[in-house]
């Protein structure tokens, strides 16, 4: 049964906007029209403001069908529409709301022929697109082993389209190992595009590209939808890419009733193709735009916001604003110098246990880091202490395919009869499938010396995989005499796995960093046998102790990128060392460094009550200097916890 809001006398159109909103939110919601840039800081009620804006427009005579609400998830659009519907006690039937892809698909269904497609085109999901790329790769004939597989080729194609850049520039910047294969890659992408047209298929990126093409080349269509969508509202505008930004400008170019909502200080997704200039340059593209700033934060204590403000003010390219708190005073954020990654893990796990004992639910505790590999030691420590946790940045460290791939090599050294590990290593060789790996393993099983017997199976490998297979043999033979598991992992990585990762995964560099961190951890063991035994036990342990069984939801471990939009009562940010956070790559460019600082700002503003900023004084990988983001914070804004028996030496 539908519930209706009881309208009270004295309300504007039945909603008491003045009572429900602060003054800055009210100014946004009741603005009469024209281009609007709403800079909504972290925790300042962005969703509430957009929802009330939709309600205000409808209360003032705008039909739902004349409103376009663009969000980054369909769920977000539906939630905003549901809230607005409950405010005005009427259905939102006719309002266009959803993601750019959702709206684009709806429009293209009506005009497919204008962009070279037939009616009823199909949309490729990511898996199907990768398979089509693999098919197109096979049609190119003999290619280098370094040529990327469908997964990487699809990621490359997607980035080129969404950033509107050339293939050459993207390869030079993001895939330098593929520079010598630009022509083959160009042929591959061309073949892929032609295949889709022939088969009446679009992938996700085609939806945006074809929507822009439709609006650019067909004025009558552009004018129709511009007239239809008299008010355009865009959420999370700082995350839009070049194509999305152009689509908004094309649709709103006539009436210019474009309201974009976002926070330049939380623009952190350039690696996905987000274009920071969309939000930064909005006042230049819309000279008459009214700029609003939402700065009253309802999430964090004043002490946490002081740190966030002190950090982000160091960025040059930004809209200046300062968050202020509604919450009561709390404790100063803590900066915690720790001797190494293992002491860092012990400290965080110990504090988590203390917080749980003080009545904080594990699910109200978040541990954030720049890169997924930085969570490895902590995962081990939480598992050892039987503290339940969930990983939001990906699979648990030892469940990741590339980590299991490397460990398979070491398992094969320890147990040459391990057929499962044998097949896992063989699948990384170009041209080796299930049938061939079965044959090779049968040869091994019949021999008293399985590793030596592999040599007898060379003839079973397809010619194009022979080179990789010979490299595997050399690596395995070399590893037989290695006792240090770190040396063994390094040999595996350089002996072919790194090449396999680059060809197989669009995020190969982060996976390589995972393996390097695994190697650093393995250096604590005196033999490959001990290391493999311990890792195997880690994967099957983790039962909860009785005193923690009542906690269904565990502590959240997450990269900062995955944590955006979320919050926890207690937050730990770990790995705050130059070269880790900010990343070493980012330190080569001022633009990249500023994005890393925005990432730090996002991490800090996830905390509601308590914030711990942890860095190490020594490091297996050489990153021992405290993060510059810590060194920028005035001394009086934090309290230091001296665990390592010394100071952070930040100043």
XYZ file of C-alpha atoms in Angstrom:
651
model
C 0.000 0.000 0.000
C 1.343 3.447 -0.922
C 1.943 5.831 1.991
C 1.336 9.563 1.604
C 2.891 12.533 3.362
C 0.377 14.632 5.335
C 0.671 18.214 4.058
C 0.881 20.863 6.771
C -0.203 24.455 6.562
C 2.607 26.914 6.009
C 4.733 24.517 4.022
C 5.981 25.462 0.559
C 4.027 23.082 -1.630
C 3.596 20.712 1.325
C 7.313 20.402 2.167
C 8.961 22.500 4.865
C 12.174 23.110 2.960
C 13.451 25.673 5.460
C 13.090 23.251 8.364
C 14.546 20.262 6.546
C 17.626 21.896 4.994
C 20.498 24.071 6.128
C 20.868 27.446 4.435
C 23.452 26.300 1.858
C 21.324 23.287 0.892
C 18.208 25.476 0.727
C 19.943 27.913 -1.634
C 20.739 25.039 -4.000
C 17.315 23.444 -3.844
C 15.366 26.660 -4.453
C 17.581 28.190 -7.163
C 15.320 29.142 -10.056
C 17.362 27.823 -12.955
C 20.378 28.134 -15.175
C 23.693 26.275 -14.853
C 24.629 25.303 -11.286
C 27.857 23.871 -9.904
C 27.224 22.387 -6.470
C 30.476 21.610 -4.654
C 29.285 19.130 -2.055
C 32.050 18.333 0.436
C 32.355 14.976 2.168
C 29.451 14.214 4.506
C 27.527 17.409 3.678
C 24.210 15.861 2.634
C 24.674 15.706 -1.129
C 22.006 13.024 -1.709
C 19.525 14.894 0.454
C 20.126 18.086 -1.514
C 19.653 16.445 -4.921
C 16.503 14.681 -3.695
C 14.956 17.888 -2.415
C 15.910 19.662 -5.647
C 13.935 17.105 -7.640
C 10.989 17.525 -5.265
C 11.198 21.338 -5.463
C 11.184 21.314 -9.264
C 8.094 19.105 -9.373
C 6.346 21.165 -6.680
C 6.966 24.219 -8.869
C 5.376 22.834 -11.993
C 8.117 20.884 -13.745
C 6.790 17.550 -15.013
C 8.779 14.467 -13.947
C 9.176 13.580 -17.635
C 11.074 16.859 -18.139
C 13.743 15.951 -15.548
C 16.858 13.890 -16.302
C 18.729 12.551 -13.265
C 22.123 11.058 -14.114
C 23.900 8.976 -11.485
C 26.684 6.410 -11.370
C 24.468 3.535 -10.275
C 20.845 2.807 -11.128
C 20.348 2.039 -7.441
C 21.330 5.614 -6.522
C 18.860 7.052 -9.026
C 16.035 4.827 -7.778
C 16.782 5.748 -4.158
C 16.735 9.489 -4.928
C 13.505 9.108 -6.870
C 11.963 7.066 -4.040
C 12.878 9.724 -1.484
C 11.576 12.561 -3.648
C 8.374 10.618 -4.265
C 7.811 10.233 -0.515
C 8.343 13.978 -0.027
C 5.797 15.140 -2.590
C 3.361 12.248 -2.153
C 3.099 11.594 -5.853
C 4.586 9.076 -8.232
C 7.687 9.920 -10.256
C 6.358 8.182 -13.348
C 8.034 9.597 -16.415
C 11.179 10.903 -14.742
C 14.303 9.750 -16.548
C 16.779 8.533 -13.958
C 19.751 6.192 -14.055
C 23.316 5.793 -15.216
C 24.710 7.347 -18.386
C 24.698 3.881 -19.938
C 21.100 3.223 -18.900
C 19.858 6.506 -20.372
C 22.078 6.141 -23.435
C 20.731 2.676 -24.160
C 17.135 3.934 -23.919
C 17.825 6.721 -26.419
C 19.848 4.579 -28.833
C 17.080 1.960 -28.983
C 14.962 4.609 -30.706
C 17.621 5.806 -33.152
C 19.947 2.851 -33.791
C 19.835 3.288 -37.560
C 21.270 6.811 -37.274
C 24.531 5.460 -35.829
C 24.906 2.542 -38.239
C 23.107 -0.178 -36.262
C 20.017 -2.245 -36.893
C 17.006 -2.288 -34.617
C 17.323 -4.699 -31.690
C 21.096 -4.521 -31.299
C 22.594 -6.599 -28.481
C 24.868 -5.316 -25.727
C 28.066 -7.195 -24.974
C 28.890 -7.620 -21.315
C 32.546 -7.497 -20.295
C 33.012 -11.273 -20.573
C 31.515 -11.442 -24.077
C 33.601 -8.462 -25.191
C 36.787 -10.148 -24.007
C 35.860 -13.342 -25.865
C 35.215 -11.371 -29.053
C 38.627 -9.747 -28.695
C 40.243 -13.174 -28.309
C 38.442 -14.309 -31.461
C 39.675 -11.245 -33.358
C 43.197 -11.861 -32.055
C 43.097 -15.381 -33.472
C 42.180 -13.984 -36.879
C 45.339 -11.870 -36.950
C 47.414 -15.020 -37.413
C 50.793 -15.480 -35.760
C 51.432 -12.805 -33.126
C 54.037 -12.213 -30.436
C 53.613 -13.857 -27.046
C 53.597 -10.321 -25.636
C 50.380 -9.421 -27.455
C 47.676 -8.887 -24.843
C 44.787 -11.270 -24.324
C 41.160 -10.218 -24.626
C 40.941 -8.929 -21.050
C 43.800 -6.464 -21.530
C 42.772 -5.503 -25.075
C 39.233 -4.723 -23.896
C 40.572 -2.573 -21.042
C 42.831 -0.738 -23.480
C 39.992 -0.161 -25.940
C 37.706 1.049 -23.157
C 40.224 3.567 -21.837
C 40.904 4.932 -25.326
C 37.189 5.504 -25.936
C 36.284 6.979 -22.559
C 39.192 9.407 -22.514
C 38.837 10.265 -26.218
C 42.570 9.800 -26.694
C 44.652 8.126 -29.374
C 45.719 4.521 -29.076
C 49.370 5.555 -29.367
C 49.250 8.022 -26.455
C 47.490 5.551 -24.154
C 49.950 2.751 -24.922
C 52.953 5.018 -24.356
C 51.605 6.164 -20.986
C 49.889 3.080 -19.578
C 51.234 0.072 -21.525
C 54.886 0.860 -22.396
C 55.698 -2.831 -22.856
C 53.333 -2.860 -25.862
C 54.897 0.070 -27.751
C 56.487 -2.248 -30.321
C 53.073 -3.766 -31.104
C 51.051 -0.607 -31.791
C 50.284 -1.522 -35.400
C 49.086 -5.021 -34.496
C 46.992 -3.568 -31.674
C 45.507 -1.010 -34.036
C 44.585 -3.824 -36.437
C 43.077 -5.775 -33.536
C 40.904 -2.861 -32.398
C 39.791 -2.147 -35.955
C 38.816 -5.794 -36.466
C 36.902 -5.735 -33.163
C 34.949 -2.600 -34.159
C 34.081 -4.049 -37.571
C 32.929 -7.336 -36.039
C 30.531 -5.543 -33.718
C 28.912 -3.650 -36.580
C 28.573 -6.875 -38.600
C 27.020 -8.724 -35.660
C 24.837 -5.777 -34.531
C 26.597 -5.618 -31.157
C 27.579 -2.757 -28.870
C 29.803 -2.953 -25.812
C 29.312 -0.643 -22.805
C 31.680 1.988 -24.172
C 29.913 2.062 -27.532
C 26.758 3.220 -25.767
C 28.422 6.448 -24.666
C 30.366 6.898 -27.885
C 27.316 6.328 -30.077
C 25.148 8.544 -27.881
C 27.618 11.391 -28.367
C 27.770 10.675 -32.108
C 23.973 10.712 -32.331
C 23.695 14.059 -30.536
C 26.570 15.645 -32.457
C 25.543 14.649 -35.971
C 21.759 14.827 -35.725
C 20.586 18.239 -34.585
C 16.926 17.276 -34.737
C 17.539 14.473 -32.226
C 19.646 16.705 -29.995
C 16.968 19.422 -30.014
C 14.246 16.882 -29.237
C 15.968 15.558 -26.102
C 17.178 18.975 -25.028
C 13.546 20.099 -25.111
C 12.456 16.917 -23.327
C 14.988 17.272 -20.505
C 14.343 20.833 -19.367
C 16.327 20.211 -16.174
C 19.400 17.975 -16.055
C 20.887 16.925 -12.703
C 24.207 15.064 -12.607
C 25.430 13.347 -9.438
C 29.130 12.621 -8.703
C 30.101 14.937 -11.533
C 33.791 14.820 -10.581
C 33.826 11.173 -11.714
C 32.515 11.770 -15.240
C 34.779 10.996 -18.172
C 35.262 13.032 -21.355
C 32.381 11.337 -23.202
C 29.955 11.782 -20.318
C 30.905 15.428 -19.929
C 30.255 16.071 -23.628
C 26.889 14.285 -23.508
C 25.754 16.527 -20.640
C 26.858 19.646 -22.505
C 25.109 18.546 -25.699
C 21.818 17.798 -23.935
C 21.886 20.955 -21.812
C 23.429 23.326 -24.320
C 20.087 24.866 -25.312
C 18.271 25.670 -22.056
C 21.446 25.411 -19.890
C 19.426 24.246 -16.876
C 22.275 21.928 -15.918
C 22.931 21.216 -12.252
C 26.121 19.250 -11.617
C 26.867 18.033 -8.105
C 30.222 16.753 -6.940
C 33.396 17.447 -5.029
C 36.607 18.246 -6.841
C 38.462 17.292 -3.643
C 37.190 13.723 -4.104
C 38.140 13.291 -7.762
C 40.219 10.092 -7.534
C 39.357 7.933 -10.542
C 41.571 9.175 -13.381
C 42.853 5.597 -13.768
C 39.322 4.670 -14.892
C 39.196 7.552 -17.334
C 37.506 10.204 -15.145
C 38.289 13.711 -16.407
C 39.073 16.139 -13.575
C 38.683 19.065 -15.984
C 34.945 18.418 -16.343
C 34.254 19.812 -12.872
C 37.226 22.171 -12.713
C 36.327 23.912 -15.974
C 32.538 23.954 -15.549
C 32.439 27.688 -14.684
C 34.416 28.415 -17.875
C 32.114 26.378 -20.118
C 29.078 27.929 -18.396
C 30.181 31.484 -17.676
C 26.841 32.362 -16.077
C 26.948 29.356 -13.717
C 26.096 29.857 -10.058
C 28.593 28.091 -7.794
C 27.331 26.710 -4.466
C 29.435 25.229 -1.673
C 28.079 22.675 0.808
C 30.593 22.622 3.667
C 28.650 21.669 6.803
C 29.752 18.110 7.558
C 27.399 15.795 9.472
C 29.799 12.840 9.709
C 33.117 13.608 11.405
C 34.392 15.329 14.536
C 35.959 18.802 14.217
C 39.393 17.309 14.959
C 39.190 14.946 11.982
C 37.993 17.724 9.684
C 40.860 19.992 10.775
C 43.289 17.360 9.475
C 41.344 16.962 6.208
C 41.233 20.729 5.641
C 44.933 21.131 6.460
C 45.832 18.461 3.922
C 43.691 19.410 0.924
C 44.621 23.102 1.127
C 48.030 22.110 -0.277
C 46.474 21.375 -3.674
C 46.756 24.189 -6.197
C 44.116 23.051 -8.709
C 40.883 23.113 -6.722
C 37.849 25.065 -5.582
C 38.806 26.322 -2.125
C 36.444 25.319 0.660
C 36.695 24.280 4.293
C 34.521 21.688 5.998
C 32.995 22.523 9.375
C 31.543 19.993 11.800
C 28.126 19.556 13.344
C 29.393 16.707 15.554
C 30.773 17.325 19.041
C 34.478 17.454 19.789
C 36.372 14.175 19.788
C 39.916 12.977 20.283
C 42.761 14.237 18.126
C 43.633 11.932 15.218
C 46.623 9.720 15.997
C 49.809 9.453 13.969
C 51.459 6.119 14.685
C 55.089 5.377 13.683
C 55.730 1.623 13.599
C 58.953 -0.240 12.990
C 57.748 -2.285 9.977
C 54.700 -3.805 8.274
C 54.482 -6.607 10.827
C 54.425 -4.292 13.837
C 51.895 -2.170 11.965
C 49.657 -5.221 11.560
C 50.056 -6.135 15.239
C 49.194 -2.601 16.355
C 46.084 -2.331 14.174
C 44.836 -5.790 15.193
C 45.415 -4.992 18.876
C 43.548 -1.665 18.648
C 40.697 -3.352 16.796
C 40.383 -5.864 19.626
C 40.390 -3.005 22.180
C 37.691 -1.149 20.236
C 35.512 -4.254 20.034
C 35.958 -4.779 23.786
C 34.796 -1.167 24.262
C 31.536 -1.960 22.489
C 32.247 -0.913 18.901
C 30.971 -3.430 16.361
C 33.674 -4.812 14.040
C 31.656 -3.590 11.044
C 32.037 -0.029 12.379
C 35.820 -0.297 11.965
C 37.553 0.291 8.637
C 41.180 -0.215 7.625
C 42.150 1.681 4.478
C 45.214 1.516 2.243
C 46.457 2.824 -1.105
C 47.005 -0.566 -2.756
C 45.542 -3.993 -2.110
C 48.918 -5.646 -1.433
C 49.402 -3.425 1.642
C 46.765 -5.438 3.477
C 48.638 -8.765 3.330
C 50.384 -8.671 6.709
C 47.242 -7.363 8.391
C 45.118 -10.132 6.908
C 47.582 -12.656 8.291
C 47.500 -11.029 11.734
C 43.710 -10.761 11.908
C 43.428 -14.377 10.851
C 45.974 -15.404 13.491
C 43.960 -13.607 16.186
C 40.632 -14.969 14.873
C 39.257 -11.476 14.287
C 36.592 -11.638 11.553
C 37.139 -9.362 8.574
C 35.971 -8.797 5.032
C 38.042 -7.465 2.149
C 36.360 -4.849 -0.045
C 39.396 -4.138 -2.242
C 39.305 -7.557 -3.881
C 39.731 -11.166 -2.877
C 41.569 -12.044 0.277
C 45.254 -11.881 -0.515
C 45.979 -15.606 -0.815
C 42.766 -16.275 -2.751
C 43.858 -14.094 -5.693
C 44.590 -15.990 -8.900
C 48.011 -14.469 -9.527
C 49.164 -15.175 -5.967
C 47.984 -18.774 -6.268
C 49.774 -19.011 -9.625
C 53.131 -18.088 -8.068
C 52.598 -20.347 -5.083
C 51.841 -23.201 -7.498
C 55.430 -23.044 -8.782
C 56.761 -23.324 -5.235
C 54.360 -26.136 -4.379
C 55.621 -28.028 -7.400
C 59.185 -27.726 -6.105
C 58.157 -29.078 -2.699
C 55.916 -31.807 -4.128
C 56.719 -32.717 -7.775
C 53.695 -35.058 -7.815
C 51.270 -32.162 -7.197
C 49.205 -32.446 -10.368
C 46.940 -29.516 -9.490
C 49.902 -27.140 -9.138
C 51.472 -28.566 -12.280
C 48.373 -27.786 -14.332
C 48.170 -24.313 -12.823
C 51.715 -23.483 -13.958
C 51.166 -24.974 -17.410
C 48.066 -22.877 -18.081
C 50.278 -19.772 -18.051
C 52.141 -21.003 -21.133
C 50.843 -19.645 -24.434
C 49.071 -22.315 -26.433
C 48.648 -24.795 -23.566
C 45.080 -25.818 -22.756
C 43.432 -28.508 -20.656
C 44.138 -31.394 -23.056
C 47.860 -30.623 -23.322
C 48.285 -30.025 -19.585
C 46.608 -33.386 -18.890
C 49.085 -35.129 -21.206
C 52.098 -33.413 -19.631
C 50.960 -34.323 -16.126
C 50.505 -37.967 -17.154
C 54.117 -38.055 -18.353
C 55.231 -36.614 -15.002
C 53.156 -39.054 -12.980
C 54.832 -42.075 -14.609
C 58.353 -40.893 -13.802
C 60.326 -41.411 -10.575
C 61.665 -37.868 -11.116
C 58.668 -35.788 -12.242
C 60.458 -32.465 -12.729
C 63.120 -34.037 -14.920
C 60.401 -35.895 -16.801
C 58.880 -32.634 -17.947
C 61.685 -32.425 -20.504
C 60.248 -35.496 -22.187
C 56.963 -33.662 -22.669
C 58.338 -30.781 -24.722
C 56.906 -32.269 -27.885
C 53.409 -32.038 -26.436
C 53.504 -28.247 -26.341
C 52.322 -26.294 -29.370
C 55.160 -24.599 -31.214
C 54.182 -21.039 -30.240
C 54.350 -22.023 -26.568
C 57.704 -23.788 -26.753
C 59.737 -20.755 -25.734
C 57.611 -20.180 -22.655
C 57.752 -23.837 -21.785
C 61.554 -23.932 -22.005
C 61.666 -20.923 -19.721
C 59.466 -22.807 -17.278
C 61.892 -25.721 -17.323
C 64.881 -23.509 -16.624
C 63.067 -21.791 -13.803
C 61.973 -25.019 -12.155
C 65.436 -26.535 -12.360
C 66.965 -23.394 -10.895
C 64.449 -23.345 -8.060
C 65.265 -26.897 -6.989
C 68.392 -25.708 -5.248
C 66.967 -22.531 -3.707
C 66.237 -22.478 0.020
C 65.217 -18.833 0.357
C 61.546 -18.636 -0.726
C 61.930 -14.921 -1.559
C 64.601 -15.772 -4.143
C 62.338 -18.489 -5.506
C 59.432 -16.076 -5.937
C 61.672 -13.504 -7.618
C 62.926 -16.184 -10.018
C 59.369 -17.231 -10.877
C 58.347 -13.620 -11.507
C 61.279 -12.898 -13.804
C 61.110 -16.336 -15.425
C 57.848 -15.737 -17.243
C 55.080 -14.858 -14.775
C 55.586 -11.104 -15.125
C 55.193 -11.394 -18.900
C 52.093 -13.550 -18.394
C 50.549 -10.958 -16.042
C 51.182 -8.079 -18.448
C 49.514 -9.971 -21.288
C 46.620 -11.244 -19.180
C 45.477 -8.467 -16.834
C 44.716 -4.771 -17.376
C 45.890 -4.090 -13.793
C 49.096 -6.084 -14.218
C 51.248 -3.581 -12.308
C 49.206 -3.885 -9.119
C 49.369 -7.688 -9.396
C 53.138 -7.514 -9.805
C 53.257 -5.348 -6.662
C 51.290 -8.086 -4.873
C 53.929 -10.648 -5.857
C 56.750 -8.339 -4.770
C 55.062 -7.926 -1.391
C 54.659 -11.706 -1.157
C 58.382 -12.033 -1.853
C 59.220 -9.548 0.907
C 57.042 -11.504 3.310
C 58.575 -14.814 2.242
C 62.019 -13.470 3.159
C 61.167 -14.173 6.807
C 61.267 -17.938 6.145
C 64.391 -20.066 5.949
C 63.065 -22.592 3.436
C 60.548 -22.970 0.636
C 59.016 -25.933 2.478
C 58.279 -23.931 5.641
C 56.860 -21.044 3.659
C 54.531 -23.201 1.552
C 53.334 -25.149 4.580
C 52.517 -21.925 6.428
C 50.713 -20.433 3.434
C 48.641 -23.587 2.986
C 47.603 -23.485 6.629
C 46.639 -19.813 6.297
C 44.187 -20.708 3.565
C 42.348 -23.315 5.604
C 42.366 -21.591 8.998
C 40.402 -18.615 10.234
C 37.677 -20.146 12.397
C 36.247 -17.619 14.832
C 36.910 -18.008 18.528
C 33.882 -18.320 20.776
C 34.074 -14.773 22.141
C 33.772 -13.302 18.633
C 31.194 -15.660 17.148
C 28.354 -13.226 17.866
C 29.796 -10.714 15.391
C 28.324 -11.564 12.019
C 29.928 -8.652 10.163
C 33.664 -8.239 10.354
C 36.156 -5.418 10.221
C 36.269 -3.903 6.733
C 39.572 -3.868 4.839
C 39.421 -1.666 1.769
C 41.434 0.348 -0.674
C 40.617 4.054 -0.407
C 39.209 3.980 -3.946
C 36.676 1.335 -2.911
C 35.846 3.198 0.314
C 34.598 6.409 -1.276
C 31.053 7.151 -0.135
C 31.364 4.946 2.953
C 32.075 5.750 6.610
C 33.150 4.032 9.837
C 33.291 5.100 13.474
C 36.948 4.084 13.678
C 39.322 4.272 10.700
C 42.934 3.143 10.350
C 44.899 4.352 7.326
C 48.013 2.201 6.923
C 51.121 2.314 4.755
C 51.470 6.111 4.846
C 54.982 6.266 3.429
C 56.218 8.171 0.394
C 56.297 5.708 -2.475
C 53.352 3.769 -1.061
C 50.835 6.506 -0.259
C 51.395 8.607 -2.336
C 52.440 5.948 -4.813
C 55.913 6.164 -6.306
C 54.495 6.678 -9.792
C 52.432 9.666 -8.659
C 55.497 11.503 -7.369
C 56.691 12.030 -10.959
C 53.842 14.442 -11.772
C 52.313 17.351 -9.853
C 48.860 16.484 -11.230
C 49.199 12.886 -10.041
C 50.480 14.007 -6.643
C 47.446 16.253 -6.239
C 45.141 13.337 -7.041
C 46.965 11.259 -4.413
C 46.377 14.062 -1.904
C 42.699 13.991 -2.798
C 42.805 10.252 -2.167
C 44.296 10.911 1.284
C 41.536 13.467 1.889
C 38.921 10.844 1.024
C 40.567 8.393 3.443
C 40.560 10.896 6.311
C 36.945 11.931 5.770
C 35.700 8.323 6.038
C 36.266 8.502 9.825
C 33.467 9.590 12.151
C 34.975 9.380 15.654
C 38.545 8.035 15.684
C 41.325 8.183 13.102
C 44.709 6.425 13.153
C 47.319 7.350 10.524
C 50.035 4.686 10.448
C 53.439 4.658 8.780
C 56.522 2.471 9.106
C 60.085 3.497 9.923
C 61.652 0.667 7.919
C 60.481 -1.194 4.852
C 61.372 -4.325 2.896
C 60.744 -2.390 -0.316
C 62.637 0.782 0.567
C 59.710 3.115 1.321
C 60.615 4.279 4.841
C 60.080 8.055 4.680
C 56.773 9.147 6.256
C 54.213 10.282 3.706
C 54.416 13.927 2.697
C 50.708 14.082 3.470
C 51.537 13.484 7.139
C 54.375 15.983 7.086
C 51.988 18.667 5.803
C 49.707 18.411 8.842
C 50.463 20.993 11.571
C 51.824 19.324 14.690
C 49.031 20.605 16.951
C 46.338 18.800 14.930
C 47.325 15.262 15.914
C 48.591 13.152 18.779
C 51.473 10.753 18.272
C 51.478 7.204 19.616
C 55.108 6.109 19.955
C 54.937 2.339 19.499
C 58.304 1.904 17.821
C 60.201 3.527 20.655
C 60.832 6.682 18.649
C 59.268 9.670 16.956
C 57.877 9.891 13.445
C 60.464 12.603 12.832
C 57.978 14.351 10.555
C 59.398 17.840 10.970
